[in-house]
Short mmCIF file of C-alpha atoms and ligand atoms in Angstrom, two decimals:
data_model
loop_
_atom_site.label_atom_id
_atom_site.label_comp_id
_atom_site.label_asym_id
_atom_site.label_seq_id
_atom_site.Cartn_x
_atom_site.Cartn_y
_atom_site.Cartn_z
CA UNK A 1 -4.44 -18.81 -10.02
CA UNK A 2 -7.25 -20.13 -7.87
CA UNK A 3 -10.33 -21.65 -9.47
CA UNK A 4 -12.88 -18.92 -9.81
CA UNK A 5 -16.56 -19.37 -9.01
CA UNK A 6 -19.56 -18.06 -10.92
CA UNK A 7 -21.17 -14.74 -10.02
CA UNK A 8 -24.06 -16.55 -8.35
CA UNK A 9 -21.68 -18.65 -6.30
CA UNK A 10 -19.77 -15.54 -5.21
CA UNK A 11 -23.01 -13.86 -4.19
CA UNK A 12 -23.86 -16.92 -2.10
CA UNK A 13 -20.45 -16.71 -0.39
CA UNK A 14 -21.02 -12.99 0.24
CA UNK A 15 -24.46 -13.64 1.74
CA UNK A 16 -23.00 -16.22 4.11
CA UNK A 17 -20.13 -14.08 5.40
CA UNK A 18 -19.96 -13.24 9.05
CA UNK A 19 -18.74 -9.63 8.98
CA UNK A 20 -16.60 -8.28 11.82
CA UNK A 21 -18.19 -5.28 13.55
CA UNK A 22 -15.96 -4.44 16.48
CA UNK A 23 -12.45 -3.27 17.21
CA UNK A 24 -9.86 -5.97 17.87
CA UNK A 25 -7.90 -5.15 21.04
CA UNK A 26 -5.79 -7.40 23.25
CA UNK A 27 -6.94 -10.56 21.52
CA UNK A 28 -10.69 -10.00 21.39
CA UNK A 29 -13.41 -8.09 19.57
CA UNK A 30 -14.67 -5.12 21.57
CA UNK A 31 -17.14 -2.29 20.94
CA UNK A 32 -15.89 1.29 20.88
CA UNK A 33 -15.86 2.67 24.41
CA UNK A 34 -18.26 5.41 23.27
CA UNK A 35 -20.62 2.78 21.80
CA UNK A 36 -20.57 4.68 18.49
CA UNK A 37 -20.61 2.95 15.11
CA UNK A 38 -20.28 3.93 11.47
CA UNK A 39 -21.77 2.41 8.33
CA UNK A 40 -19.82 0.07 6.10
CA UNK A 41 -21.24 0.33 2.56
CA UNK A 42 -20.79 -1.86 -0.50
CA UNK A 43 -19.84 0.80 -3.09
CA UNK A 44 -20.99 -1.33 -6.02
CA UNK A 45 -24.58 -1.56 -4.74
CA UNK A 46 -24.93 1.17 -2.11
CA UNK A 47 -26.09 -1.55 0.30
CA UNK A 48 -25.29 -1.31 4.02
CA UNK A 49 -22.96 -4.21 4.84
CA UNK A 50 -22.70 -3.71 8.59
CA UNK A 51 -22.14 -1.15 11.30
CA UNK A 52 -18.61 -1.01 12.66
CA UNK A 53 -17.27 0.29 15.98
CA UNK A 54 -16.21 3.92 15.59
CA UNK A 55 -13.19 4.11 17.87
CA UNK A 56 -11.91 7.26 19.49
CA UNK A 57 -9.10 8.52 21.67
CA UNK A 58 -10.07 6.37 24.67
CA UNK A 59 -9.87 3.21 22.51
CA UNK A 60 -6.51 4.37 21.18
CA UNK A 61 -5.17 4.85 24.71
CA UNK A 62 -6.46 1.43 25.79
CA UNK A 63 -5.02 -0.37 22.75
CA UNK A 64 -1.65 1.38 23.08
CA UNK A 65 -1.47 0.30 26.73
CA UNK A 66 -2.21 -3.31 25.78
CA UNK A 67 0.29 -3.20 22.92
CA UNK A 68 2.92 -1.68 25.21
CA UNK A 69 2.34 -4.37 27.87
CA UNK A 70 2.77 -7.07 25.23
CA UNK A 71 5.91 -5.47 23.88
CA UNK A 72 7.57 -4.98 27.26
CA UNK A 73 6.89 -8.45 28.65
CA UNK A 74 8.46 -9.95 25.53
CA UNK A 75 5.67 -12.42 24.69
CA UNK A 76 6.38 -11.66 21.03
CA UNK A 77 9.21 -9.13 20.89
CA UNK A 78 11.68 -11.40 22.68
CA UNK A 79 10.77 -14.72 21.11
CA UNK A 80 13.52 -16.38 19.16
CA UNK A 81 13.18 -15.16 15.56
CA UNK A 82 12.50 -18.72 14.41
CA UNK A 83 9.51 -18.88 16.78
CA UNK A 84 8.08 -15.70 15.30
CA UNK A 85 8.74 -17.18 11.89
CA UNK A 86 6.81 -20.34 12.74
CA UNK A 87 3.83 -18.35 14.01
CA UNK A 88 3.82 -16.12 10.93
CA UNK A 89 3.93 -19.15 8.65
CA UNK A 90 0.98 -20.65 10.52
CA UNK A 91 -0.75 -17.30 10.10
CA UNK A 92 -0.09 -17.25 6.34
CA UNK A 93 -1.44 -20.81 6.05
CA UNK A 94 -4.57 -19.81 7.92
CA UNK A 95 -5.09 -16.90 5.54
CA UNK A 96 -4.73 -19.33 2.66
CA UNK A 97 -7.37 -21.59 4.17
CA UNK A 98 -9.67 -18.56 4.40
CA UNK A 99 -8.62 -17.05 1.08
CA UNK A 100 -12.01 -17.18 -0.61
CA UNK A 101 -13.81 -15.60 2.32
CA UNK A 102 -11.20 -12.82 2.45
CA UNK A 103 -11.39 -12.22 -1.31
CA UNK A 104 -15.17 -11.86 -1.27
CA UNK A 105 -15.10 -9.68 1.84
CA UNK A 106 -12.49 -7.44 0.20
CA UNK A 107 -14.50 -7.17 -2.99
CA UNK A 108 -17.84 -6.22 -1.41
CA UNK A 109 -16.14 -3.76 0.94
CA UNK A 110 -14.01 -1.93 -1.62
CA UNK A 111 -15.62 -2.37 -5.05
CA UNK A 112 -12.52 -4.18 -6.32
CA UNK A 113 -13.16 -6.99 -8.77
CA UNK A 114 -13.31 -10.49 -7.39
CA UNK A 115 -10.89 -11.43 -10.16
CA UNK A 116 -8.22 -9.14 -8.71
CA UNK A 117 -9.02 -10.09 -5.13
CA UNK A 118 -8.72 -13.80 -5.93
CA UNK A 119 -5.69 -13.60 -8.21
CA UNK A 120 -3.67 -10.67 -6.85
CA UNK A 121 -4.67 -9.16 -3.50
CA UNK A 122 -5.17 -12.29 -1.42
CA UNK A 123 -2.34 -14.44 -2.87
CA UNK A 124 0.12 -11.54 -2.68
CA UNK A 125 -0.94 -10.82 0.90
CA UNK A 126 -0.15 -14.42 1.84
CA UNK A 127 3.11 -14.36 -0.11
CA UNK A 128 4.17 -11.13 1.61
CA UNK A 129 3.66 -12.59 5.09
CA UNK A 130 5.53 -15.77 4.20
CA UNK A 131 8.38 -13.78 2.68
CA UNK A 132 8.95 -11.71 5.82
CA UNK A 133 8.53 -14.76 8.02
CA UNK A 134 11.20 -16.62 6.06
CA UNK A 135 13.52 -13.63 6.21
CA UNK A 136 13.49 -12.97 9.91
CA UNK A 137 15.75 -15.82 11.06
CA UNK A 138 18.30 -15.09 8.35
CA UNK A 139 19.26 -11.54 9.26
CA UNK A 140 22.57 -11.15 11.09
CA UNK A 141 23.71 -8.33 13.31
CA UNK A 142 27.17 -6.78 12.95
CA UNK A 143 30.41 -6.46 14.86
CA UNK A 144 32.34 -3.25 14.23
CA UNK A 145 36.12 -2.95 13.92
CA UNK A 146 37.52 -2.37 17.41
CA UNK A 147 40.66 -2.97 19.42
CA UNK A 148 41.47 -6.42 20.73
CA UNK A 149 40.25 -5.33 24.12
CA UNK A 150 36.79 -4.39 23.00
CA UNK A 151 33.83 -5.72 21.13
CA UNK A 152 31.47 -3.27 19.46
CA UNK A 153 28.21 -4.91 18.45
CA UNK A 154 25.68 -3.21 16.22
CA UNK A 155 22.34 -4.85 16.82
CA UNK A 156 18.85 -4.25 15.49
CA UNK A 157 16.00 -4.17 17.98
CA UNK A 158 12.27 -3.96 17.29
CA UNK A 159 11.27 -0.30 17.45
CA UNK A 160 8.38 -0.98 19.86
CA UNK A 161 4.69 -0.14 19.45
CA UNK A 162 3.85 0.97 15.92
CA UNK A 163 0.79 2.58 14.37
CA UNK A 164 -0.01 1.36 10.86
CA UNK A 165 -2.31 3.76 9.01
CA UNK A 166 -3.86 2.19 5.95
CA UNK A 167 -5.49 3.38 2.72
CA UNK A 168 -8.59 1.90 1.09
CA UNK A 169 -7.21 1.02 -2.33
CA UNK A 170 -5.44 -2.23 -1.37
CA UNK A 171 -6.82 -2.90 2.12
CA UNK A 172 -5.37 -6.39 2.50
CA UNK A 173 -2.18 -5.93 0.57
CA UNK A 174 -1.17 -2.67 2.26
CA UNK A 175 -1.98 -4.34 5.58
CA UNK A 176 0.40 -7.15 4.64
CA UNK A 177 3.13 -4.79 3.43
CA UNK A 178 3.18 -3.26 6.90
CA UNK A 179 2.28 -6.07 9.31
CA UNK A 180 4.66 -8.55 7.60
CA UNK A 181 7.90 -6.75 8.50
CA UNK A 182 6.50 -5.19 11.71
CA UNK A 183 5.47 -8.52 13.22
CA UNK A 184 8.55 -10.30 11.94
CA UNK A 185 10.71 -7.67 13.65
CA UNK A 186 8.90 -8.25 16.96
CA UNK A 187 6.86 -5.05 17.19
CA UNK A 188 3.38 -4.74 18.69
CA UNK A 189 1.03 -3.14 16.19
CA UNK A 190 -2.05 -0.99 16.11
CA UNK A 191 -3.66 -1.00 12.69
CA UNK A 192 -5.97 1.80 11.66
CA UNK A 193 -7.76 0.72 8.47
CA UNK A 194 -9.35 3.30 6.18
CA UNK A 195 -12.97 3.83 7.26
CA UNK A 196 -14.15 2.80 3.78
CA UNK A 197 -12.53 -0.65 4.09
CA UNK A 198 -12.17 -1.99 7.61
CA UNK A 199 -13.53 -5.52 7.27
CA UNK A 200 -10.59 -7.60 6.11
CA UNK A 201 -8.11 -6.06 8.58
CA UNK A 202 -10.42 -7.03 11.44
CA UNK A 203 -10.84 -10.57 10.17
CA UNK A 204 -7.09 -10.91 9.60
CA UNK A 205 -6.39 -9.85 13.20
CA UNK A 206 -8.68 -12.61 14.42
CA UNK A 207 -6.86 -15.13 12.22
CA UNK A 208 -3.51 -13.92 13.57
CA UNK A 209 -4.73 -14.69 17.07
CA UNK A 210 -5.89 -18.15 15.93
CA UNK A 211 -2.41 -18.72 14.48
CA UNK A 212 -0.83 -18.12 17.88
CA UNK A 213 0.26 -14.49 17.69
CA UNK A 214 -0.20 -13.46 21.33
CA UNK A 215 -2.95 -11.15 22.58
CA UNK A 216 -2.03 -7.48 22.58
CA UNK A 217 0.45 -7.81 19.72
CA UNK A 218 -1.99 -7.25 16.84
CA UNK A 219 -4.74 -4.68 17.44
CA UNK A 220 -7.11 -3.07 14.93
CA UNK A 221 -8.96 0.19 15.58
CA UNK A 222 -11.57 1.11 12.99
CA UNK A 223 -12.72 4.72 12.88
CA UNK A 224 -12.12 8.05 11.22
CA UNK A 225 -8.82 9.79 10.53
CA UNK A 226 -9.37 12.57 13.07
CA UNK A 227 -10.74 10.19 15.76
CA UNK A 228 -8.22 7.35 15.46
CA UNK A 229 -5.43 8.37 13.04
CA UNK A 230 -4.64 11.64 14.75
CA UNK A 231 -4.54 10.26 18.34
CA UNK A 232 -2.24 7.49 17.08
CA UNK A 233 -0.04 10.05 15.33
CA UNK A 234 0.13 12.20 18.45
CA UNK A 235 0.43 9.40 21.00
CA UNK A 236 3.41 9.74 23.34
CA UNK A 237 3.79 5.96 23.70
CA UNK A 238 3.84 5.00 20.03
CA UNK A 239 7.36 4.60 18.72
CA UNK A 240 6.79 4.66 14.97
CA UNK A 241 4.08 5.24 12.41
CA UNK A 242 3.91 3.82 8.92
CA UNK A 243 1.33 5.52 6.72
CA UNK A 244 0.03 4.99 3.20
CA UNK A 245 -2.41 7.49 1.77
CA UNK A 246 -2.65 11.01 0.42
CA UNK A 247 0.20 13.48 0.55
CA UNK A 248 -2.00 15.93 2.44
CA UNK A 249 -2.65 13.48 5.28
CA UNK A 250 0.97 12.28 5.21
CA UNK A 251 2.10 15.83 5.99
CA UNK A 252 -0.17 15.78 9.03
CA UNK A 253 1.67 12.76 10.44
CA UNK A 254 4.94 14.69 10.32
CA UNK A 255 3.28 17.46 12.29
CA UNK A 256 1.80 15.00 14.79
CA UNK A 257 5.24 13.49 15.36
CA UNK A 258 6.95 16.86 15.66
CA UNK A 259 4.37 18.04 18.17
CA UNK A 260 4.46 14.85 20.28
CA UNK A 261 7.33 12.42 20.87
CA UNK A 262 9.23 12.65 17.55
CA UNK A 263 8.18 9.12 16.68
CA UNK A 264 9.69 7.65 13.51
CA UNK A 265 7.46 8.34 10.51
CA UNK A 266 7.38 6.58 7.15
CA UNK A 267 5.06 8.00 4.51
CA UNK A 268 4.04 6.32 1.26
CA UNK A 269 1.89 8.81 -0.62
CA UNK A 270 0.44 9.86 -3.93
CA UNK A 271 1.76 9.86 -7.47
CA UNK A 272 1.17 11.26 -10.93
CA UNK A 273 3.26 8.66 -12.61
CA UNK A 274 4.54 9.14 -16.14
CA UNK A 275 4.66 6.40 -18.78
CA UNK A 276 7.01 7.67 -21.48
CA UNK A 277 6.69 6.15 -24.94
CA UNK A 278 9.54 7.24 -27.21
CA UNK A 279 9.57 7.23 -31.01
CA UNK A 280 11.69 4.07 -31.12
CA UNK A 281 9.47 2.02 -28.80
CA UNK A 282 9.15 -1.53 -30.11
CA UNK A 283 5.94 -3.51 -30.44
CA UNK A 284 3.37 -0.80 -29.81
CA UNK A 285 0.72 -3.43 -29.22
CA UNK A 286 2.61 -4.75 -26.21
CA UNK A 287 3.32 -1.19 -25.05
CA UNK A 288 -0.41 -0.45 -25.23
CA UNK A 289 -1.21 -3.50 -23.13
CA UNK A 290 1.18 -2.25 -20.42
CA UNK A 291 -0.24 1.28 -20.56
CA UNK A 292 -3.80 -0.03 -20.19
CA UNK A 293 -2.79 -2.22 -17.27
CA UNK A 294 -0.86 0.61 -15.63
CA UNK A 295 -3.69 3.11 -15.98
CA UNK A 296 -6.82 1.04 -15.40
CA UNK A 297 -5.80 -1.80 -13.09
CA UNK A 298 -7.66 -1.47 -9.77
CA UNK A 299 -9.80 1.26 -11.39
CA UNK A 300 -6.71 3.50 -11.37
CA UNK A 301 -7.03 3.57 -7.57
CA UNK A 302 -3.34 2.91 -7.30
CA UNK A 303 -0.65 5.27 -6.11
CA UNK A 304 1.71 3.92 -8.76
CA UNK A 305 -0.84 3.96 -11.62
CA UNK A 306 0.53 5.18 -14.94
CA UNK A 307 -1.82 8.13 -15.00
CA UNK A 308 0.23 10.36 -17.37
CA UNK A 309 1.07 9.06 -20.83
CA UNK A 310 3.92 11.12 -22.31
CA UNK A 311 4.09 10.04 -25.93
CA UNK A 312 6.24 11.04 -28.89
CA UNK A 313 4.08 12.69 -31.55
CA UNK A 314 5.21 10.22 -34.23
CA UNK A 315 3.71 7.19 -32.44
CA UNK A 316 0.80 8.83 -30.69
CA UNK A 317 -2.01 7.92 -33.11
CA UNK A 318 -1.03 4.31 -33.60
CA UNK A 319 -0.46 3.82 -29.87
CA UNK A 320 -3.85 5.30 -28.99
CA UNK A 321 -5.61 3.00 -31.46
CA UNK A 322 -3.99 0.06 -29.73
CA UNK A 323 -4.79 1.39 -26.27
CA UNK A 324 -8.46 1.58 -27.28
CA UNK A 325 -8.34 -2.01 -28.55
CA UNK A 326 -6.79 -3.30 -25.32
CA UNK A 327 -9.16 -1.30 -23.13
CA UNK A 328 -12.05 -3.18 -24.76
CA UNK A 329 -10.65 -6.28 -23.06
CA UNK A 330 -11.38 -4.69 -19.66
CA UNK A 331 -15.10 -5.19 -19.06
CA UNK A 332 -16.65 -3.08 -16.31
CA UNK A 333 -19.48 -4.06 -14.00
CA UNK A 334 -20.52 -6.14 -10.99
CA UNK A 335 -17.28 -6.75 -9.03
CA UNK A 336 -18.52 -10.23 -8.08
CA UNK A 337 -18.69 -11.23 -11.76
CA UNK A 338 -15.31 -12.90 -12.34
CA UNK A 339 -15.32 -11.77 -15.99
CA UNK A 340 -15.10 -8.11 -15.01
CA UNK A 341 -11.79 -6.30 -14.77
CA UNK A 342 -13.11 -2.88 -13.71
CA UNK A 343 -15.26 -2.65 -10.60
CA UNK A 344 -16.75 0.21 -8.60
CA UNK A 345 -14.85 3.14 -7.13
CA UNK A 346 -14.47 2.88 -3.38
CA UNK A 347 -17.14 5.38 -2.28
CA UNK A 348 -19.68 7.91 -3.47
CA UNK A 349 -17.38 10.75 -2.36
CA UNK A 350 -14.48 9.36 -4.32
CA UNK A 351 -16.70 8.73 -7.35
CA UNK A 352 -17.76 12.39 -7.25
CA UNK A 353 -14.15 13.52 -7.00
CA UNK A 354 -13.07 11.41 -10.00
CA UNK A 355 -16.08 12.56 -12.04
CA UNK A 356 -15.16 16.19 -11.42
CA UNK A 357 -12.11 15.66 -13.64
CA UNK A 358 -14.37 14.57 -16.48
CA UNK A 359 -16.39 17.78 -16.16
CA UNK A 360 -13.48 20.15 -16.58
CA UNK A 361 -13.44 20.18 -20.38
CA UNK A 362 -10.51 18.12 -21.72
CA UNK A 363 -10.86 16.31 -25.05
CA UNK A 364 -12.17 12.78 -24.40
CA UNK A 365 -10.38 10.28 -26.67
CA UNK A 366 -11.95 7.18 -25.16
CA UNK A 367 -14.60 6.42 -22.56
CA UNK A 368 -15.76 9.32 -20.43
CA UNK A 369 -19.01 7.98 -18.99
CA UNK A 370 -19.67 7.47 -15.29
CA UNK A 371 -22.71 6.23 -13.38
CA UNK A 372 -23.67 4.87 -9.97
CA UNK A 373 -20.15 4.45 -8.65
CA UNK A 374 -18.61 3.07 -11.87
CA UNK A 375 -16.31 5.11 -14.13
CA UNK A 376 -15.50 3.82 -17.58
CA UNK A 377 -11.78 3.58 -18.46
CA UNK A 378 -11.14 6.97 -20.02
CA UNK A 379 -8.38 8.58 -22.07
CA UNK A 380 -8.10 12.38 -22.12
CA UNK A 381 -5.96 14.58 -24.38
CA UNK A 382 -4.79 17.21 -21.92
CA UNK A 383 -2.83 20.46 -21.82
CA UNK A 384 0.18 20.65 -19.53
CA UNK A 385 -1.02 22.94 -16.82
CA UNK A 386 -4.46 21.47 -16.35
CA UNK A 387 -5.60 19.62 -13.20
CA UNK A 388 -5.90 16.43 -15.28
CA UNK A 389 -2.20 16.66 -16.17
CA UNK A 390 -0.96 17.55 -12.70
CA UNK A 391 -3.23 16.22 -9.96
CA UNK A 392 -3.59 12.67 -8.68
CA UNK A 393 -7.07 11.63 -9.86
CA UNK A 394 -6.98 8.08 -8.48
CA UNK A 395 -9.51 6.83 -11.00
CA UNK A 396 -9.44 5.03 -14.37
CA UNK A 397 -8.41 8.16 -16.26
CA UNK A 398 -5.31 8.32 -18.44
CA UNK A 399 -4.11 11.83 -19.31
CA UNK A 400 -2.14 12.07 -22.57
CA UNK A 401 0.61 14.61 -23.21
CA UNK A 402 2.48 14.84 -26.51
CA UNK A 403 6.22 15.56 -26.89
CA UNK A 404 8.69 16.11 -29.73
CA UNK A 405 11.82 14.47 -28.33
CA UNK A 406 13.52 12.51 -25.55
CA UNK A 407 14.72 15.54 -23.55
CA UNK A 408 11.28 17.07 -23.53
CA UNK A 409 9.80 13.75 -22.37
CA UNK A 410 12.18 13.45 -19.42
CA UNK A 411 11.71 17.10 -18.42
CA UNK A 412 7.93 16.69 -18.53
CA UNK A 413 8.10 13.44 -16.55
CA UNK A 414 9.95 15.30 -13.80
CA UNK A 415 7.68 18.34 -13.91
CA UNK A 416 5.57 17.18 -10.97
CA UNK A 417 5.61 17.43 -7.20
CA UNK A 418 5.41 13.63 -7.09
CA UNK A 419 8.06 10.96 -7.62
CA UNK A 420 6.66 7.54 -6.92
CA UNK A 421 6.89 5.50 -10.12
CA UNK A 422 7.54 5.85 -13.84
CA UNK A 423 7.98 3.73 -16.93
CA UNK A 424 9.88 4.28 -20.13
CA UNK A 425 9.33 2.42 -23.40
CA UNK A 426 12.21 2.48 -25.90
CA UNK A 427 14.30 0.02 -27.89
CA UNK A 428 17.44 2.07 -27.24
CA UNK A 429 19.22 0.69 -24.18
CA UNK A 430 21.17 3.89 -23.56
CA UNK A 431 18.03 5.99 -23.55
CA UNK A 432 16.36 3.43 -21.32
CA UNK A 433 19.08 3.47 -18.67
CA UNK A 434 19.78 7.20 -18.92
CA UNK A 435 16.07 7.90 -18.74
CA UNK A 436 15.60 5.60 -15.75
CA UNK A 437 18.41 7.41 -13.97
CA UNK A 438 17.16 10.87 -14.89
CA UNK A 439 13.59 10.35 -13.72
CA UNK A 440 13.16 11.28 -10.08
CA UNK A 441 10.99 8.40 -8.89
CA UNK A 442 11.31 5.51 -6.46
CA UNK A 443 10.56 2.80 -9.03
CA UNK A 444 11.22 3.00 -12.78
CA UNK A 445 10.26 0.16 -15.09
CA UNK A 446 11.67 -0.20 -18.60
CA UNK A 447 9.44 -1.53 -21.38
CA UNK A 448 6.81 -2.60 -18.85
CA UNK A 449 4.51 -1.38 -16.12
CA UNK A 450 4.94 -2.85 -12.67
CA UNK A 451 5.70 -2.20 -9.04
CA UNK A 452 8.44 -4.78 -8.72
CA UNK A 453 7.62 -7.39 -6.13
CA UNK A 454 7.97 -8.15 -2.47
CA UNK A 455 11.76 -8.41 -2.76
CA UNK A 456 12.31 -4.82 -3.92
CA UNK A 457 11.77 -1.63 -1.89
CA UNK A 458 8.73 0.47 -2.74
CA UNK A 459 8.40 4.16 -1.98
CA UNK A 460 8.72 7.58 -3.45
CA UNK A 461 10.86 10.64 -4.01
CA UNK A 462 9.68 14.22 -3.45
CA UNK A 463 6.08 14.51 -2.19
CA UNK A 464 5.46 10.81 -2.78
CA UNK A 465 7.51 9.45 0.05
CA UNK A 466 9.31 10.14 3.28
CA UNK A 467 11.37 7.98 5.59
CA UNK A 468 11.68 4.28 4.98
CA UNK A 469 10.45 1.93 2.32
CA UNK A 470 7.84 -0.81 2.17
CA UNK A 471 8.85 -4.25 0.86
CA UNK A 472 12.18 -5.98 0.61
CA UNK A 473 14.67 -6.34 3.43
CA UNK A 474 14.61 -2.54 3.49
CA UNK A 475 11.13 -2.58 5.06
CA UNK A 476 12.65 -3.96 8.26
CA UNK A 477 14.47 -0.68 8.81
CA UNK A 478 11.11 0.96 9.51
CA UNK A 479 10.35 -1.43 12.34
CA UNK A 480 13.77 -1.79 13.94
CA UNK A 481 16.32 0.55 15.41
CA UNK A 482 20.07 0.27 15.68
CA UNK A 483 21.80 -0.07 19.00
CA UNK A 484 25.55 -0.10 19.56
CA UNK A 485 26.82 -2.21 22.45
CA UNK A 486 30.45 -1.78 23.49
CA UNK A 487 32.02 -4.43 25.69
CA UNK A 488 35.30 -3.79 27.43
CA UNK A 489 37.31 -7.02 27.58
CA UNK A 490 40.42 -5.59 29.18
CA UNK A 491 41.54 -6.18 32.75
CA UNK A 492 42.96 -2.70 32.92
CA UNK A 493 40.44 -0.18 34.22
CA UNK A 494 42.36 2.64 32.55
CA UNK A 495 41.51 1.44 29.05
CA UNK A 496 38.44 3.49 28.26
CA UNK A 497 36.09 2.78 25.45
CA UNK A 498 36.72 5.30 22.70
N1 NAI B 501 -0.90 6.57 -1.86
C1 NAI B 501 -1.98 5.86 -1.85
O1 NAI B 501 -1.90 4.69 -1.97
C2 NAI B 501 -3.29 6.51 -1.61
C3 NAI B 501 -3.57 7.77 -2.06
N2 NAI B 501 -4.79 8.30 -1.84
C4 NAI B 501 -5.06 9.65 -2.38
O2 NAI B 501 -5.71 10.40 -1.40
C5 NAI B 501 -6.93 10.89 -1.88
C6 NAI B 501 -7.90 11.02 -0.74
O3 NAI B 501 -8.20 9.75 -0.20
P1 NAI B 501 -8.39 9.60 1.37
O4 NAI B 501 -9.05 8.35 1.70
O5 NAI B 501 -9.04 10.85 1.86
O6 NAI B 501 -6.87 9.51 1.85
P2 NAI B 501 -6.26 9.83 3.26
O7 NAI B 501 -4.82 10.05 3.10
O8 NAI B 501 -7.03 10.94 3.90
O9 NAI B 501 -6.53 8.50 4.10
C7 NAI B 501 -5.54 7.53 4.36
C8 NAI B 501 -5.60 7.11 5.82
O10 NAI B 501 -5.35 8.25 6.65
C9 NAI B 501 -6.40 8.42 7.59
N3 NAI B 501 -6.61 9.84 7.85
C10 NAI B 501 -7.38 10.69 7.14
N4 NAI B 501 -7.34 11.92 7.70
C11 NAI B 501 -6.55 11.84 8.78
C12 NAI B 501 -6.13 12.77 9.79
N5 NAI B 501 -6.55 14.03 9.78
N6 NAI B 501 -5.29 12.35 10.75
C13 NAI B 501 -4.88 11.06 10.77
N7 NAI B 501 -5.25 10.13 9.87
C14 NAI B 501 -6.07 10.51 8.88
C15 NAI B 501 -7.60 7.78 6.92
O11 NAI B 501 -8.60 7.46 7.85
C16 NAI B 501 -6.97 6.58 6.24
O12 NAI B 501 -6.81 5.52 7.16
C17 NAI B 501 -7.33 9.89 -2.96
O13 NAI B 501 -8.21 10.44 -3.87
C18 NAI B 501 -5.99 9.60 -3.56
O14 NAI B 501 -5.64 10.61 -4.47
C19 NAI B 501 -5.73 7.62 -1.13
C20 NAI B 501 -5.51 6.36 -0.65
C21 NAI B 501 -4.28 5.69 -0.92
N1 BAL B 502 0.25 0.13 -5.41
C1 BAL B 502 0.49 -0.22 -4.09
C2 BAL B 502 0.60 0.93 -3.16
C3 BAL B 502 -0.56 1.84 -3.14
O1 BAL B 502 -1.29 1.98 -4.10
O2 BAL B 502 -0.77 2.48 -2.14
#
């Protein structure tokens, strides 16, 4: 953990930041061709941070051309993997040298606590880039079984120019999850940050250039979904798109691909993730700590948040008492105060959306107040077919459902359109493993909440995911494609390849 500063010291760092304002294309900052800008707001204070270039279709076309030129001339895509590794390691080191600046920029842009930015988002971003850099010169291609007169090679090639469409909840970390494997594979990238949180992606692109990643390889186009996301999704010269965000927008990217060049699409989308606590769960205090972390970490603005607690009736009351006690250890307030664990929601619009779930009449068991962009960690006792039980709220709201037995718990866990993550708390190893297998979700944790780490694939079943996975070696499949090369070694022209 890095040494944290005081609130006043963080405010001084924030005041001294030089905030990026323009798109990053072909190795330099550039205004939008239309000259338009949009406001970047600090959601914790409502203050205008800066005005940022609002890109449009003409900027997309220009950036794609530059990315394509870079890809085709091989300045990055055809480097020896160890050379890309070296550049990515330099890049990770440069991020580390600028870690504090990035953490403060991330916090004021998104409302996330400086504690999380300093201890999770920035260090994990750096770790992710290093991990993919270290991997890239250790992946081997394959040779298929073939006759003595032939060689059949199965090789992976970078897929080409990729569009990376980012959400606002982990601006740096989701950037890293996508650029790490994409750059390691040799792709040229066009990043479209969420309009709420564009600052750190722009600064990171500049640092990538400083680290020696060639111009044209790493481009960032700030702007709205319809003005930048859609033209990227529909572009005929983009080979793949990797998206993280809502299920509704994810569906759009499938349509864009179908109606354009059938580009590869990977979608990492929403969740309504169950945390099942069975009657034999051990150490309810520890369970409560995991539930609180799963539900309230990052203000619940987390696609894998444990937003549905499915609890056996026999342990419900004692568990809820402990949840309340642990939640008291999560102070809410100024994100730049390093004592705080709950910051501001990302925007006024999102705050209003989250608050609407508090207005719809469920029984409030804890919390329930909301003001000026901040929502108190809240526990609701909900009925099964209510919006609070079924919809992704993406705020610090835990919806509690009560069950009578194991089978009912598993059935309820699966009674959702989503399938991103789940956790199950039980002392019975058979129930744990059977439950983990029975739950239709991409990640299941037993007796803990977590997302795994960089070494394990992350993505969802059902409406939570489509296509490839982020993280792990598996992430490279998104950014590479297989090619088979047959070589005829015979002297006899009659021996055909077959
Ligand atoms: N899975 C996750 O990690 C995330 C889930 N969400 C969920 O989505 C809800 C809505 O949040 P939004 O910011 O509106 O998510 P969103 O899915 O609309 O935005 C994600 C990205 O897609 C882009 N986008 C938006 N509309 C687009 C369009 N028509 N064509 C192309 N690109 C487009 C956005 O500019 C952003 O970069 C949240 O309340 C939450 O429930 C939001 C962010 C992340
Ligand atoms: N929790 C990391 C992925 C996401 O929230 O989008």
